[in-house]
mmCIF file of C-alpha atoms in Angstrom:
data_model
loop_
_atom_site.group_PDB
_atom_site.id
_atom_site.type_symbol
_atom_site.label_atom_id
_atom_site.label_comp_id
_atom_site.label_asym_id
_atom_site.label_seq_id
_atom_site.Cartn_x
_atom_site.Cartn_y
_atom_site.Cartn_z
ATOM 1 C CA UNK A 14 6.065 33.512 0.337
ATOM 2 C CA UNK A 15 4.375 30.809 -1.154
ATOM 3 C CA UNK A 16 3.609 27.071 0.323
ATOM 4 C CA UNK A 17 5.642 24.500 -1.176
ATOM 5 C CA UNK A 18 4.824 21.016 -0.571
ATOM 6 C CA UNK A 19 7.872 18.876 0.474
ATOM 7 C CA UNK A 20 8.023 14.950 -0.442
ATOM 8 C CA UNK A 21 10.538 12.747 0.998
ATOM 9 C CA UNK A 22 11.896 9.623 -0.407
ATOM 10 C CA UNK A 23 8.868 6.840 0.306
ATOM 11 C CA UNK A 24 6.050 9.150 1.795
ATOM 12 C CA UNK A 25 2.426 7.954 0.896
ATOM 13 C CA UNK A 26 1.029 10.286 -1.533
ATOM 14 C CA UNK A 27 -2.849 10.579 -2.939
ATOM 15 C CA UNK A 28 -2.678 12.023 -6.870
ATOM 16 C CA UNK A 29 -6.541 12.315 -8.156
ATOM 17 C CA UNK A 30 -5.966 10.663 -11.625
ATOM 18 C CA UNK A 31 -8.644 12.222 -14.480
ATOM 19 C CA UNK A 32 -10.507 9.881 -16.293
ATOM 20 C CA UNK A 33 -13.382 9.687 -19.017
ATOM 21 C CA UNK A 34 -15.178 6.523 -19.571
ATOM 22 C CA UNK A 35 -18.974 5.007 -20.627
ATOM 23 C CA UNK A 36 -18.842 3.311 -17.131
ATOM 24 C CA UNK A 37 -16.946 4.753 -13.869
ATOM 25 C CA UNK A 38 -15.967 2.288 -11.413
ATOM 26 C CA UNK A 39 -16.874 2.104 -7.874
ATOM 27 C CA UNK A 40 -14.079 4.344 -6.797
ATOM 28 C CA UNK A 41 -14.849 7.347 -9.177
ATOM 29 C CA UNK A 42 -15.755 10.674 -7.357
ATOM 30 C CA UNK A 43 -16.570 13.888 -9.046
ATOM 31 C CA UNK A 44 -18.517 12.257 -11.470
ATOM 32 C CA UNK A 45 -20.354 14.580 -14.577
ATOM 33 C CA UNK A 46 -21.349 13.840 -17.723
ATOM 34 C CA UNK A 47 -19.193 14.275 -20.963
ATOM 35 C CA UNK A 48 -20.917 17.343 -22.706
ATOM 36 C CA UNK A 49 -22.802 15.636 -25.596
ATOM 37 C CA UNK A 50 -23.844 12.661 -23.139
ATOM 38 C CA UNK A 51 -21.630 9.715 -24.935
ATOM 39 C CA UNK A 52 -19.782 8.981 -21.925
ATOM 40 C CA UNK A 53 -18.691 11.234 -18.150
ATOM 41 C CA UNK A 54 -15.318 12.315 -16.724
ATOM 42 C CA UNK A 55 -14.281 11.437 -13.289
ATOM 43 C CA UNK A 56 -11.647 11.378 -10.432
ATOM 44 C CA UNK A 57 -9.890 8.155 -9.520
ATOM 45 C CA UNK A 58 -7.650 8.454 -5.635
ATOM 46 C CA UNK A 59 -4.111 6.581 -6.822
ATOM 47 C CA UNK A 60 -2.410 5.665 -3.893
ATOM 48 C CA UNK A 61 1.077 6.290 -4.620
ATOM 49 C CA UNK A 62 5.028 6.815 -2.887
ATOM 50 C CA UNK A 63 6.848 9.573 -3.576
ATOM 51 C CA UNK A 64 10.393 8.684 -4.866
ATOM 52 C CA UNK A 65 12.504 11.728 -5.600
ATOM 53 C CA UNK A 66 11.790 15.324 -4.962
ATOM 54 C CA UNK A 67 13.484 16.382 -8.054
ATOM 55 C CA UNK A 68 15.121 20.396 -7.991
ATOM 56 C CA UNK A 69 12.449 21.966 -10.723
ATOM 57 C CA UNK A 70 9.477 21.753 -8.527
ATOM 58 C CA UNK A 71 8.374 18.291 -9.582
ATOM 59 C CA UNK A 72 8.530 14.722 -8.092
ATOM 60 C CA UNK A 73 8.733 11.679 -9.143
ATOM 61 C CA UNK A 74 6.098 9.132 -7.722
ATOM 62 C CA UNK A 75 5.659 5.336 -8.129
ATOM 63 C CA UNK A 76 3.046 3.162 -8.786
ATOM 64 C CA UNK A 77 2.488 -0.354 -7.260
ATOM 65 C CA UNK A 78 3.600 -1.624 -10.483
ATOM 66 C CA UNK A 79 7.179 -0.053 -10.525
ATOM 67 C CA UNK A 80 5.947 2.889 -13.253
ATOM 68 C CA UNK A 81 7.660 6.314 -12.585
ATOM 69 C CA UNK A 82 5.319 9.254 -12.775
ATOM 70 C CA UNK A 83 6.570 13.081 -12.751
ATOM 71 C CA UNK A 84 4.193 15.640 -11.035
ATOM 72 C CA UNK A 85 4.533 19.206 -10.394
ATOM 73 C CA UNK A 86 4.587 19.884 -6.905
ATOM 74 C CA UNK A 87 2.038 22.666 -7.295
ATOM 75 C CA UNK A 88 -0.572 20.044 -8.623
ATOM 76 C CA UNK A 89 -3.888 20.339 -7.013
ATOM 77 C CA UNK A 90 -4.331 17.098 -7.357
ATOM 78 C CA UNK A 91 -1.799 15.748 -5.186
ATOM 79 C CA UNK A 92 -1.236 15.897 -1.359
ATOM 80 C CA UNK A 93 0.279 13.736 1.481
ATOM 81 C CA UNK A 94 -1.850 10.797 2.347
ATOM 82 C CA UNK A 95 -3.623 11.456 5.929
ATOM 83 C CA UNK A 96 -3.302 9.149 8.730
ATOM 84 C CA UNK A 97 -6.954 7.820 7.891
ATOM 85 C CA UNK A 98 -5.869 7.121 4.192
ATOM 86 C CA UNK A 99 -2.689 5.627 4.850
ATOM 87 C CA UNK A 100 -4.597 2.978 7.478
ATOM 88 C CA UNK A 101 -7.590 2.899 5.292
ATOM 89 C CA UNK A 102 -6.194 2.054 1.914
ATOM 90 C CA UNK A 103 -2.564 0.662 3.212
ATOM 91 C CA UNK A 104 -3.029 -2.456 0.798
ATOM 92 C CA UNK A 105 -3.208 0.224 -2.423
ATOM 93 C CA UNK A 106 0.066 1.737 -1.791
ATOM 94 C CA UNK A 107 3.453 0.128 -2.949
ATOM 95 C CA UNK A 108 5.542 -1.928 -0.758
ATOM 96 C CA UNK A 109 8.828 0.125 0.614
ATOM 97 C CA UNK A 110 11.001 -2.897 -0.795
ATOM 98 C CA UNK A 111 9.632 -1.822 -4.037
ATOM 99 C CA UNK A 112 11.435 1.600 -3.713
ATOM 100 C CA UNK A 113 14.777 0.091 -2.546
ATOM 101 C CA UNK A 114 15.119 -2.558 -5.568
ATOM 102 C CA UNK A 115 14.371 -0.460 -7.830
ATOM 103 C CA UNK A 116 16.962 2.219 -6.768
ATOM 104 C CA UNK A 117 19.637 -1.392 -6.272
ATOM 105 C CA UNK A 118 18.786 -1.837 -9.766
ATOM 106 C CA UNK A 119 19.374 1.643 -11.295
ATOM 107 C CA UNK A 120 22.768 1.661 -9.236
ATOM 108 C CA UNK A 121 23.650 -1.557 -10.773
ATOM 109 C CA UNK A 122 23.251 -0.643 -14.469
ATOM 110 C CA UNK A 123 25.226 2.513 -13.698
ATOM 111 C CA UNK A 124 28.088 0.901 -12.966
#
């Protein structure tokens, strides 16, 4: 039987975003160089709530912005913040009001 990861509505999730740019910031990791040396690829930590587990074996995560991103579940990339990154980094992940207005206003144009 495989593992599947389970996500409840507002749990603190980690998703390693890809990136590719001249200059990584300070928070890159896994830094190498693009292959013909013009610029490298790197991994950025987004510090992120889950939202929905949705029924296909995705889930739907928000930003501290109010975007909606759709993951697979199976995604390397992203796992449960630990206890360390969730005291660490607790300014980087949204606000829990954020989840709760947003679902006030999806309730409010459905009616």
């Amino acid at each position: 039987m495989l593992y599947r990861k389970k996500f409840k509505r507002g749990d603190p999730v980690v998703f390693a975003k890809d990136k590719c740019s001249t200059c990584p910031g300070p928070r890159a990791h896994g830094v190498h160089p693009a292959r013909r040396g013009e610029g490298y690829y790197y991994k950025v930590d987004k510090f992120w709530l889950a939202e929905q587990d949705e029924s296909e074996g995705k889930v739907t995560l928000i930003t501290r912005r109010g975007r909606q991103h759709v993951v697979e579940v199976r995604d390397p990339r992203l796992h449960h913040a630990t206890l360390w990154q969730r005291l660490w980094f607790r300014h980087r992940f949204p606000r829990h009001d954020l989840l709760t207005s947003q679902r006030n206003s999806e309730q409010s144009v459905a009616m």
